[in-house]
Amino acid sequence: MARIDSREVEREKLAILRVLGSASNCLGSQVISRRLRDEYGVELCERAVRYHLGLLDEQGLTSKVSRRSGRSITAAGLDELSNALVTDKVGFVSDKIELLAYQSTFDVDRQAGLIPVNISFFKSSQFTDALKAMAPVYKAGICVSDRIAIAESGGTLGGLQVPDGYIGLATVCSIVINGTLLKAGIPMDSRFGGTLQYRQNRPWRFCDLIHYSGSSLDPSEIFIASRMTTVADTARRGAGKILANFREVPAMSLPLVRDLIKRLEKASIRGIVAVGESGKPVCEVPVGLNKAGLVLTGGLNPVAAAAEAGIAIRNRAMSGLMEFRSLHSFWDVTKQLS
Amino acid sequence: MARIDSREVEREKLAILRVLGSASNCLGSQVISRRLRDEYGVELCERAVRYHLGLLDEQGLTSKVSRRSGRSITAAGLDELSNALVTDKVGFVSDKIELLAYQSTFDVDRQAGLIPVNISFFKSSQFTDALKAMAPVYKAGICVSDRIAIAESGGTLGGLQVPDGYIGLATVCSIVINGTLLKAGIPMDSRFGGTLQYRQNRPWRFCDLIHYSGSSLDPSEIFIASRMTTVADTARRGAGKILANFREVPAMSLPLVRDLIKRLEKASIRGIVAVGESGKPVCEVPVGLNKAGLVLTGGLNPVAAAAEAGIAIRNRAMSGLMEFRSLHSFWDVTKQLS
């Protein structure tokens, strides 16, 4: 029993760190208790939160900011957050996809609402080169949408602070398609992320893949960091490997899926590379009986092209949500910058 | 039906490419037919092999070497081999582990037999620096064994040719432990590869992990390429992240496992970091009822330290088998080189 209890305590401690980690300013125990309940479904009274905060302070994971016991997370606390409880993190990628799809409020027809985004940080000095590397990829349409947002250091983007000396870029994440289908009552099974090989400007086959349910890491971030993509080549000559992912939907929902795809295109969201038929393989990936496969482009493809050009990037795939109307066309944004 | 047939043909074609890809010289249809049966369990008569070879020649994937129709694989053929049929490749890592464990003939007590190895290629000009980066890791014992083999360009190592301008290094792979346990009748479930965090010189917890059954890529190679390890730090100050992997064995086999571990140590194989108790978590990873967890060091840890030092490396984890007696202590080899 002691073992289970200590694991429970560990989880509560981490939930508090998560609340503090995602807050932009310091928080008191009352606010923490409320957010734990609203955002994580963890019931912990103010007094229990104060007890935990005392322990966290001792471990150097949080620090007192004011006399009224407002707390903020320390660098050690952020570190703990990213390393702790790996078994909670596994399946983390699939959980994150599900959560973001659920939280997305994007309305295809109104073209408004919260949309899932990836955030990437570039060194300010390299940002112009990065935009140059990304332009051909956006031109070739190897992206979920050409809508982006940019924030200078000190600003925030999708709830994340842009570090000193960096520029933040938000790109639309393919989970917007999960969200849109979910709102229309279509359950979507997110199976894996992989590299998709093109030839003669057409998607051909998956080359490598990592299942979302068996990984604590986002496959796109791995493929970018391991330099396994040739997105720039694909944009230039129609042959190469891009980031893509594989979803399954019930085959009988296909007419509705096709209708939604058309409506998404009107909102400038074109992340769907291929739609399979009932029970038939797509891009050489077999699907279950009465299921149909969907191949989606990775939202980070333009960013992958910048990485291929040797530009250092810190990626946070599936990092949060932003209002669709706060995003602007890549072309308008770059015109303004130049 | 046509669809199934074409998939079957594709598989046969790839099996032939695999035979040619692993051969060091060109092969005739008779030898190919025999190797297909012996090494891949594929029954294909000489005539069928010749038919396939004709098609492969047309596609530029193989080429005729002599009049007597000896074939060798082309660069395009090797490319095809690494990209084709991703769905066959998934679960590939777990399959490869199983295959190598089965093929291993290492005898703990005789300290002889075939042992699974990883092969890494270093630029010749950087090899001395690489050895310098690896030495502290071997000294700290963060490896499966200190036995290694080195081959200059033009030579072969575990069946792989060392490319021009490169030096090849063979390190002992942790699958030797699967093989040894398997020979003793203990079934081993290889669950995942991950990064294992150390503190105060002791293994603490897994930080990130990728299941072998859900990935077409070897987790160790990913973690090295994505620079997610701090092996050098761990060797120096006992805190950091190393490559490790997680296995499960039946709890009732633990006495025999402990005995084998001791005998392996006598043969200078020390890859086991932690052994759990029945049903109890190890390094924060829970195990099934009546199961025990084993945490093994990754054989590529010394190589990861070289990568951390900025040295470019081409890794082929779990690449093949070598005779244990053809390997020599890292310290003897480096003494000879200096």
XYZ file of C-alpha atoms in Angstrom:
676
model
C 0.000 0.000 0.000
C 2.803 2.412 0.880
C 4.150 1.940 -2.632
C 0.814 2.887 -4.230
C 0.394 5.882 -1.926
C 3.821 7.269 -2.716
C 3.044 6.906 -6.423
C -0.223 8.808 -5.858
C 1.632 11.584 -4.011
C 4.135 11.743 -6.873
C 1.269 12.190 -9.363
C -0.310 14.998 -7.300
C 3.052 16.711 -7.016
C 3.548 16.500 -10.777
C 0.026 17.780 -11.474
C 0.874 20.878 -9.397
C 4.134 21.319 -11.290
C 2.210 21.027 -14.557
C -0.214 23.772 -13.497
C 2.696 26.036 -12.533
C 4.653 25.051 -15.655
C 1.868 26.128 -17.975
C 1.129 29.386 -16.114
C 2.699 32.605 -17.352
C 2.858 34.139 -13.850
C 3.039 32.903 -10.258
C -0.041 31.311 -8.687
C -1.502 30.960 -5.201
C -2.804 27.705 -3.740
C -6.458 28.652 -4.360
C -5.935 29.140 -8.091
C -3.788 25.989 -8.280
C -6.502 23.951 -6.571
C -9.132 25.260 -9.014
C -6.978 24.644 -12.104
C -6.111 21.128 -10.904
C -9.825 20.369 -10.819
C -10.790 22.158 -14.058
C -7.822 21.247 -16.252
C -6.587 17.913 -14.891
C -9.573 16.433 -13.075
C -7.474 16.244 -9.878
C -9.424 17.010 -6.676
C -7.040 18.550 -4.147
C -8.146 21.079 -1.520
C -6.215 24.324 -0.922
C -4.707 22.940 2.257
C -3.372 19.845 0.500
C -1.953 22.055 -2.265
C -0.160 24.178 0.366
C 1.263 21.002 1.947
C 2.619 19.849 -1.442
C 4.025 23.311 -2.207
C 5.991 23.193 1.038
C 7.612 19.916 -0.032
C 8.216 21.215 -3.573
C 9.921 24.334 -2.170
C 12.202 22.119 -0.062
C 13.141 20.106 -3.162
C 13.915 23.330 -5.013
C 11.270 22.579 -7.646
C 9.127 25.645 -6.869
C 9.903 28.945 -5.205
C 7.937 31.457 -3.199
C 7.518 34.715 -5.013
C 5.618 36.891 -2.527
C 4.631 36.772 1.128
C 1.129 35.735 0.104
C 2.667 32.423 -0.989
C 2.386 32.857 -4.753
C 4.556 30.134 -6.275
C 6.431 29.798 -9.526
C 8.204 26.789 -10.982
C 12.030 26.739 -10.963
C 14.338 25.502 -13.721
C 14.802 22.314 -11.670
C 11.014 21.979 -11.513
C 10.683 22.251 -15.296
C 13.410 19.625 -15.627
C 11.611 17.302 -13.231
C 8.414 17.804 -15.207
C 10.013 16.682 -18.461
C 11.724 13.618 -16.972
C 9.303 12.335 -14.376
C 7.026 9.334 -14.565
C 7.894 8.073 -17.977
C 5.218 5.419 -17.776
C 2.644 8.189 -17.526
C 4.259 9.732 -20.576
C 4.076 6.648 -22.731
C 1.008 6.759 -24.814
C 1.511 10.445 -24.082
C 1.609 11.268 -27.775
C -1.711 9.522 -28.431
C -3.204 11.136 -25.320
C -2.015 14.555 -26.434
C -3.578 14.101 -29.884
C -6.868 13.105 -28.300
C -6.796 16.017 -25.867
C -5.983 18.624 -28.533
C -8.662 17.242 -30.877
C -11.175 17.528 -28.046
C -10.076 21.049 -27.046
C -10.084 22.342 -30.619
C -13.158 24.540 -31.259
C -12.403 25.324 -34.893
C -15.598 25.799 -36.910
C -14.979 24.972 -40.582
C -17.781 27.118 -41.941
C -17.288 30.169 -39.730
C -13.505 29.728 -40.215
C -12.951 30.658 -36.597
C -12.214 29.049 -33.254
C -9.250 27.453 -31.517
C -6.947 25.405 -33.743
C -4.055 23.095 -32.674
C -0.583 24.438 -33.487
C 3.076 23.408 -33.403
C 5.495 25.987 -32.057
C 9.082 26.243 -33.336
C 11.801 28.545 -32.038
C 14.490 29.918 -34.395
C 17.536 32.011 -33.495
C 16.597 35.572 -34.523
C 19.713 35.823 -36.706
C 18.692 32.733 -38.713
C 15.015 33.498 -39.115
C 15.246 35.131 -42.566
C 17.152 32.088 -43.877
C 14.538 29.821 -42.329
C 11.724 31.667 -44.124
C 13.641 31.327 -47.399
C 13.962 27.561 -46.877
C 10.267 27.272 -46.014
C 8.853 29.315 -48.931
C 9.170 26.590 -51.633
C 7.530 24.058 -49.278
C 4.542 26.340 -48.706
C 4.426 26.992 -52.460
C 4.309 23.235 -53.149
C 1.508 22.907 -50.598
C 3.428 20.463 -48.363
C 1.800 21.799 -45.203
C -1.487 21.584 -43.352
C -2.251 25.251 -44.025
C -0.321 28.333 -45.084
C -1.638 30.177 -42.009
C 1.111 31.009 -39.506
C 1.838 33.309 -36.572
C 5.129 34.833 -35.512
C 6.201 36.270 -32.150
C 9.421 38.062 -31.176
C 11.396 37.159 -28.058
C 9.530 38.150 -24.906
C 6.155 37.591 -26.564
C 4.036 34.453 -26.254
C 2.689 32.058 -28.844
C 0.065 29.419 -28.052
C 0.792 29.940 -24.340
C 4.563 29.459 -24.722
C 7.008 32.250 -23.976
C 9.508 33.013 -26.765
C 13.029 32.833 -25.242
C 15.552 35.686 -25.502
C 17.279 35.895 -28.864
C 14.681 33.663 -30.536
C 11.693 34.108 -32.813
C 8.679 31.837 -32.424
C 6.707 30.403 -35.334
C 3.293 28.768 -35.016
C 2.227 26.353 -37.776
C -1.136 24.599 -38.078
C -1.012 21.031 -36.761
C -2.757 18.174 -38.586
C -4.751 17.448 -35.420
C -7.143 20.165 -36.658
C -8.486 17.400 -38.915
C -9.028 15.054 -35.957
C -10.839 17.901 -34.209
C -13.058 18.725 -37.188
C -14.020 15.084 -37.751
C -14.620 14.550 -34.046
C -17.011 17.543 -33.957
C -18.881 15.929 -36.865
C -19.181 12.721 -34.831
C -16.499 10.732 -36.704
C -14.130 8.817 -34.415
C -10.559 8.880 -35.706
C -7.844 6.432 -34.759
C -4.412 8.100 -34.910
C -2.073 5.214 -35.656
C 1.400 6.463 -36.434
C 3.689 9.205 -37.656
C 6.180 8.411 -40.378
C 8.146 9.546 -43.370
C 6.165 9.366 -46.615
C 8.029 8.925 -49.875
C 6.885 10.867 -52.965
C 7.668 10.127 -56.580
C 6.540 12.131 -59.590
C 4.768 14.589 -57.292
C 2.518 11.858 -55.874
C 2.548 10.219 -52.436
C 3.891 6.683 -52.786
C 4.671 4.802 -49.569
C 5.677 5.130 -45.939
C 9.380 4.454 -45.323
C 9.706 4.569 -41.554
C 7.122 4.865 -38.865
C 6.612 5.103 -35.130
C 3.307 4.225 -33.488
C 1.831 6.971 -31.311
C 0.775 4.424 -28.713
C 4.312 3.077 -28.169
C 6.309 6.273 -27.949
C 6.827 9.041 -25.438
C 8.274 11.226 -28.202
C 6.527 12.917 -31.083
C 7.566 11.065 -34.275
C 7.814 14.313 -36.306
C 10.319 15.807 -33.874
C 12.366 12.576 -34.072
C 12.396 12.481 -37.866
C 13.444 16.143 -38.021
C 16.180 15.761 -35.395
C 17.506 12.573 -37.040
C 17.517 14.293 -40.452
C 15.381 11.625 -42.056
C 13.356 13.975 -44.261
C 14.037 15.466 -47.700
C 11.125 17.908 -47.771
C 13.012 20.545 -49.773
C 13.793 17.981 -52.502
C 10.177 16.862 -52.566
C 9.007 20.458 -53.008
C 11.573 21.072 -55.751
C 11.396 17.926 -57.851
C 8.424 15.941 -56.573
C 10.529 13.091 -55.150
C 11.705 12.679 -51.561
C 10.468 12.015 -48.051
C 8.111 14.248 -46.086
C 6.559 14.058 -42.624
C 3.155 12.409 -42.679
C 0.846 10.521 -40.418
C -1.718 7.798 -40.710
C -5.279 7.819 -39.383
C -8.154 5.376 -39.625
C -11.865 6.216 -39.802
C -14.928 3.963 -40.090
C -15.412 3.250 -43.807
C -19.098 4.215 -43.668
C -18.155 7.758 -42.634
C -16.258 8.321 -45.931
C -18.966 10.442 -47.669
C -19.069 12.778 -44.676
C -15.244 12.800 -44.477
C -15.030 13.817 -48.166
C -17.550 16.588 -47.585
C -15.580 17.883 -44.577
C -12.336 17.800 -46.587
C -13.904 20.116 -49.178
C -15.129 22.507 -46.503
C -11.682 22.461 -44.812
C -10.071 23.345 -48.147
C -12.271 26.448 -48.346
C -10.794 27.469 -44.989
C -7.299 26.984 -46.531
C -6.688 23.714 -44.636
C -5.374 21.104 -47.070
C -3.568 18.609 -44.879
C -5.066 15.463 -46.447
C -2.699 13.700 -48.843
C -4.669 10.531 -49.555
C -8.005 8.968 -48.658
C -8.319 5.200 -48.935
C -11.284 3.019 -49.758
C -12.986 0.625 -47.370
C -10.530 -2.051 -46.213
C -7.971 -1.120 -48.903
C -4.330 -0.194 -48.196
C -3.246 3.442 -48.625
C 0.399 4.305 -49.363
C 1.160 0.604 -48.788
C -0.375 0.598 -45.291
C -3.145 -1.974 -44.803
C -6.249 -1.015 -42.804
C -8.760 -3.024 -40.825
C -11.986 -4.396 -42.250
C -14.674 -1.692 -42.648
C -12.054 0.968 -42.009
C -10.544 3.524 -44.359
C -7.072 5.038 -44.104
C -6.309 8.741 -44.269
C -2.802 10.046 -44.865
C -2.210 13.529 -43.471
C 0.754 15.852 -44.080
C 2.776 16.771 -41.023
C 2.297 20.396 -40.015
C 6.039 20.684 -39.371
C 7.084 19.977 -42.999
C 8.103 23.597 -43.764
C 10.104 23.630 -40.521
C 11.744 20.302 -41.498
C 12.960 21.953 -44.720
C 14.609 24.678 -42.632
C 16.299 21.980 -40.506
C 17.511 20.277 -43.707
C 19.149 23.594 -44.647
C 21.212 23.354 -41.450
C 19.202 25.808 -39.361
C 18.985 24.948 -35.646
C 15.389 24.728 -34.409
C 13.715 23.902 -31.122
C 10.388 22.282 -31.917
C 7.396 21.765 -29.699
C 5.009 19.713 -31.821
C 1.348 19.746 -30.777
C 2.100 22.500 -28.301
C -1.253 24.140 -27.845
C -4.168 26.003 -29.342
C -4.496 29.379 -31.043
C -7.432 31.316 -32.436
C -7.556 30.624 -36.193
C -8.232 34.303 -36.954
C -4.997 35.319 -35.221
C -3.075 33.386 -37.896
C -2.146 34.950 -41.238
C -1.049 33.667 -44.625
C 2.684 32.850 -44.853
C 2.866 35.069 -47.952
C 1.293 38.113 -46.270
C 3.535 37.723 -43.222
C 6.762 37.371 -45.236
C 5.768 40.314 -47.485
C 5.395 42.492 -44.385
C 8.760 41.329 -43.009
C 10.718 42.012 -46.204
C -7.002 -11.514 -55.593
C -4.788 -9.636 -58.042
C -3.883 -7.277 -55.222
C -2.765 -10.109 -52.937
C -0.744 -11.696 -55.738
C 1.085 -8.497 -56.573
C 1.952 -8.100 -52.901
C 3.311 -11.654 -52.868
C 5.422 -10.949 -55.952
C 6.711 -7.796 -54.283
C 7.757 -9.842 -51.231
C 9.600 -12.419 -53.365
C 11.354 -9.636 -55.261
C 12.462 -8.046 -51.992
C 13.647 -11.377 -50.574
C 15.917 -11.745 -53.626
C 17.198 -8.197 -53.141
C 17.880 -9.011 -49.487
C 19.931 -12.079 -50.444
C 21.939 -10.025 -52.943
C 22.217 -7.097 -50.524
C 23.803 -9.251 -47.823
C 26.185 -11.047 -50.203
C 29.731 -9.784 -50.568
C 30.009 -10.928 -54.208
C 27.643 -11.584 -57.112
C 25.391 -14.647 -57.024
C 23.792 -16.978 -59.547
C 20.148 -18.055 -59.478
C 20.978 -21.461 -57.958
C 22.728 -19.965 -54.943
C 19.992 -17.342 -54.569
C 17.312 -20.046 -54.604
C 19.155 -22.010 -51.914
C 19.790 -18.999 -49.679
C 16.152 -17.909 -50.011
C 15.123 -21.282 -48.623
C 17.805 -21.557 -45.930
C 17.920 -17.993 -44.677
C 14.432 -16.628 -45.336
C 12.224 -19.712 -45.543
C 11.118 -18.614 -49.023
C 10.610 -21.517 -51.475
C 11.381 -20.278 -54.981
C 12.791 -22.540 -57.721
C 15.761 -21.461 -59.848
C 13.507 -20.743 -62.792
C 11.282 -18.425 -60.730
C 14.386 -16.683 -59.399
C 15.616 -16.137 -62.971
C 12.209 -14.680 -63.910
C 12.373 -12.236 -61.003
C 15.983 -11.315 -61.813
C 14.924 -10.370 -65.349
C 12.320 -7.963 -63.945
C 14.786 -6.595 -61.380
C 17.371 -5.953 -64.127
C 14.747 -4.030 -66.125
C 13.976 -1.894 -63.067
C 17.684 -1.198 -62.604
C 17.673 -2.778 -59.155
C 20.124 -5.564 -60.041
C 22.715 -5.913 -62.773
C 24.251 -8.796 -64.654
C 27.901 -9.247 -63.843
C 28.941 -12.160 -66.077
C 27.502 -14.104 -68.979
C 26.596 -16.907 -66.610
C 23.992 -14.532 -65.156
C 25.675 -13.806 -61.814
C 23.794 -10.833 -60.367
C 24.729 -8.068 -58.001
C 22.527 -5.437 -56.394
C 22.758 -1.837 -57.677
C 22.695 1.363 -55.595
C 19.032 1.765 -56.648
C 18.412 -1.786 -55.427
C 19.907 -1.036 -52.014
C 17.755 2.084 -51.853
C 14.640 0.094 -52.714
C 15.537 -2.412 -50.014
C 15.705 0.226 -47.295
C 12.450 1.937 -48.285
C 10.186 -0.852 -49.448
C 7.250 -2.406 -47.673
C 7.272 -0.408 -44.508
C 4.502 -2.515 -43.040
C 6.846 -5.489 -43.216
C 9.425 -3.382 -41.447
C 7.213 -2.408 -38.545
C 7.773 -4.737 -35.715
C 11.046 -5.119 -37.605
C 13.053 -4.098 -34.565
C 11.390 -6.739 -32.373
C 11.783 -9.308 -35.159
C 15.457 -8.446 -35.538
C 16.041 -8.864 -31.801
C 14.342 -12.251 -31.859
C 16.299 -13.377 -34.916
C 19.683 -12.296 -33.531
C 18.960 -13.912 -30.156
C 18.122 -17.145 -31.968
C 21.194 -16.990 -34.233
C 23.584 -16.205 -31.383
C 25.630 -19.299 -30.446
C 27.605 -17.688 -27.627
C 28.465 -20.206 -24.914
C 28.934 -18.432 -21.574
C 31.204 -21.045 -20.053
C 33.386 -21.741 -23.083
C 33.421 -17.966 -23.740
C 33.153 -18.641 -27.451
C 30.603 -18.613 -30.242
C 28.742 -16.030 -32.314
C 27.704 -12.883 -30.477
C 25.375 -10.056 -31.708
C 27.170 -6.787 -32.476
C 26.452 -3.176 -33.443
C 28.615 -1.732 -36.191
C 29.530 1.980 -36.268
C 31.493 3.764 -38.982
C 33.740 6.739 -38.116
C 35.647 8.996 -40.511
C 39.266 7.792 -40.304
C 40.446 11.322 -39.426
C 38.110 11.464 -36.406
C 38.698 7.966 -35.056
C 41.363 8.902 -32.499
C 39.078 11.594 -31.071
C 36.240 9.078 -30.970
C 38.355 6.623 -28.954
C 39.231 9.437 -26.543
C 35.538 10.223 -26.050
C 34.712 6.544 -25.528
C 37.473 5.691 -23.024
C 35.818 7.227 -19.911
C 32.557 5.451 -20.780
C 34.298 2.069 -20.968
C 36.113 2.936 -17.750
C 32.797 3.664 -15.998
C 31.450 0.343 -17.300
C 28.568 1.933 -19.237
C 28.663 -0.731 -21.948
C 27.636 -4.334 -22.475
C 31.249 -5.492 -22.674
C 34.644 -3.893 -23.235
C 35.285 -6.328 -26.104
C 35.453 -4.591 -29.482
C 36.726 -5.156 -33.018
C 38.049 -2.608 -35.481
C 38.395 -2.811 -39.266
C 40.010 -0.367 -41.696
C 38.309 0.754 -44.908
C 38.068 -2.066 -47.406
C 37.825 -4.693 -44.662
C 34.606 -6.220 -43.364
C 33.095 -6.331 -39.912
C 30.160 -8.578 -39.020
C 29.499 -9.045 -42.737
C 29.444 -5.298 -43.486
C 32.029 -3.687 -45.753
C 33.823 -0.667 -44.266
C 33.420 2.245 -46.740
C 36.378 4.192 -48.145
C 37.790 6.751 -45.725
C 36.041 5.170 -42.748
C 36.985 2.922 -39.831
C 34.492 0.355 -38.561
C 33.938 -0.414 -34.889
C 32.032 -3.454 -33.597
C 30.580 -3.243 -30.074
C 28.779 -6.030 -28.217
C 24.991 -5.673 -28.425
C 22.767 -6.306 -25.391
C 20.908 -8.965 -27.390
C 23.690 -11.328 -26.278
C 21.736 -11.475 -23.011
C 18.511 -12.432 -24.821
C 20.490 -15.136 -26.621
C 22.080 -16.519 -23.456
C 18.765 -16.628 -21.591
C 17.015 -18.168 -24.587
C 19.631 -20.967 -24.738
C 18.915 -21.625 -21.061
C 15.208 -21.926 -21.875
C 14.141 -18.532 -20.489
C 11.749 -16.619 -22.773
C 12.497 -12.884 -22.791
C 10.071 -10.173 -23.822
C 11.950 -7.176 -25.266
C 9.638 -4.271 -24.528
C 11.333 -0.982 -25.315
C 14.474 1.054 -25.749
C 14.788 4.319 -23.878
C 16.984 6.837 -22.154
C 17.728 5.928 -18.534
C 18.513 8.707 -16.082
C 21.273 8.182 -13.484
C 21.819 10.078 -10.250
C 24.600 9.513 -7.748
C 26.042 6.754 -9.949
C 22.845 4.722 -9.716
C 20.172 4.043 -12.357
C 17.064 6.015 -11.471
C 14.284 6.158 -14.075
C 13.488 6.005 -17.774
C 12.909 9.427 -19.328
C 11.815 8.652 -22.867
C 11.036 5.391 -24.527
C 9.997 3.791 -27.786
C 8.405 0.348 -27.945
C 10.167 -2.135 -30.208
C 6.839 -3.427 -31.474
C 5.651 -0.033 -32.729
C 8.737 1.245 -34.492
C 10.568 0.529 -37.726
C 13.634 2.313 -36.330
C 16.038 1.204 -33.655
C 15.423 3.418 -30.594
C 19.164 3.681 -29.775
C 19.954 5.094 -33.201
C 17.121 7.622 -32.780
C 18.270 8.755 -29.342
C 21.858 9.165 -30.588
C 20.832 11.045 -33.741
C 18.459 13.304 -31.780
C 21.194 14.021 -29.194
C 19.029 12.915 -26.291
C 21.825 11.237 -24.321
C 24.409 12.615 -21.871
C 26.521 9.467 -21.556
C 29.809 11.362 -21.126
C 28.329 13.318 -18.178
C 27.039 10.110 -16.621
C 30.486 8.522 -16.872
C 32.138 11.630 -15.419
C 29.842 12.607 -12.570
C 27.336 9.773 -12.183
C 24.351 11.841 -13.337
C 22.879 11.996 -16.821
C 21.017 9.947 -19.400
C 22.302 6.775 -21.038
C 20.882 4.345 -23.607
C 19.102 1.442 -21.975
C 16.419 -1.060 -22.719
C 13.760 -2.927 -20.838
C 13.074 -6.670 -20.888
C 10.630 -8.896 -19.033
C 11.208 -12.478 -17.909
C 8.963 -14.908 -15.996
C 9.470 -14.167 -12.283
C 10.059 -17.835 -11.496
C 13.146 -17.861 -13.738
C 14.889 -15.230 -11.560
C 17.250 -17.656 -9.710
C 18.479 -19.011 -13.054
C 18.716 -15.465 -14.482
C 20.884 -14.384 -11.511
C 23.142 -17.403 -12.026
C 23.527 -16.624 -15.746
C 24.321 -12.979 -14.957
C 27.242 -14.119 -12.788
C 28.538 -16.428 -15.492
C 28.199 -13.676 -18.113
C 30.233 -11.369 -15.880
C 33.054 -13.903 -15.880
C 33.031 -13.653 -19.671
C 33.325 -9.828 -19.278
C 29.687 -9.225 -20.239
C 28.115 -6.858 -17.746
C 25.159 -5.349 -19.571
C 22.612 -5.776 -16.786
C 21.898 -2.552 -14.886
C 18.992 -3.637 -12.705
C 16.988 -6.777 -11.979
C 13.508 -6.347 -10.526
C 11.500 -8.527 -8.200
C 8.345 -10.398 -9.131
C 5.619 -7.959 -10.201
C 7.552 -4.935 -8.864
C 8.478 -1.860 -10.954
C 12.126 -1.340 -11.963
C 13.448 2.155 -12.745
C 9.819 3.339 -12.432
C 8.566 0.906 -15.078
C 5.773 -1.412 -13.898
C 5.796 -5.061 -14.963
C 3.067 -7.670 -15.337
C 2.007 -10.066 -12.617
C 4.481 -12.954 -12.170
C 6.978 -11.122 -14.348
C 10.276 -9.471 -13.457
C 11.866 -6.527 -15.241
C 15.472 -6.401 -16.407
C 17.152 -3.147 -17.383
C 20.027 -3.589 -19.839
C 22.618 -1.013 -20.914
C 22.647 -0.145 -24.587
C 25.709 -1.494 -26.374
C 26.031 1.791 -28.260
C 26.625 3.939 -25.134
C 30.359 4.495 -25.819
C 29.479 5.451 -29.400
C 26.787 7.839 -28.099
C 29.476 9.623 -26.063
C 31.495 10.112 -29.259
C 28.381 11.552 -30.955
C 27.909 13.903 -27.968
C 31.466 15.147 -28.610
C 30.348 16.237 -32.081
C 31.822 13.312 -34.021
C 29.800 12.193 -37.049
C 28.916 8.495 -36.919
C 26.950 6.112 -39.113
C 25.429 3.479 -36.846
C 24.006 0.112 -37.719
C 22.590 -1.177 -34.450
C 22.004 -4.938 -34.212
C 23.850 -5.409 -37.477
C 24.984 -8.988 -37.273
C 27.025 -11.614 -35.506
C 30.749 -12.013 -34.847
C 32.820 -14.728 -33.196
C 33.383 -13.658 -29.561
C 37.051 -14.691 -29.700
C 37.682 -12.330 -32.616
C 36.859 -9.419 -30.253
C 39.496 -7.838 -27.998
C 39.478 -5.622 -24.934
C 39.049 -1.902 -25.710
C 42.167 -1.232 -23.610
C 44.374 -3.701 -25.495
C 43.174 -2.390 -28.847
C 43.739 1.277 -27.986
C 47.163 0.498 -26.489
C 48.174 -1.121 -29.772
C 46.882 1.857 -31.768
C 48.724 4.488 -29.744
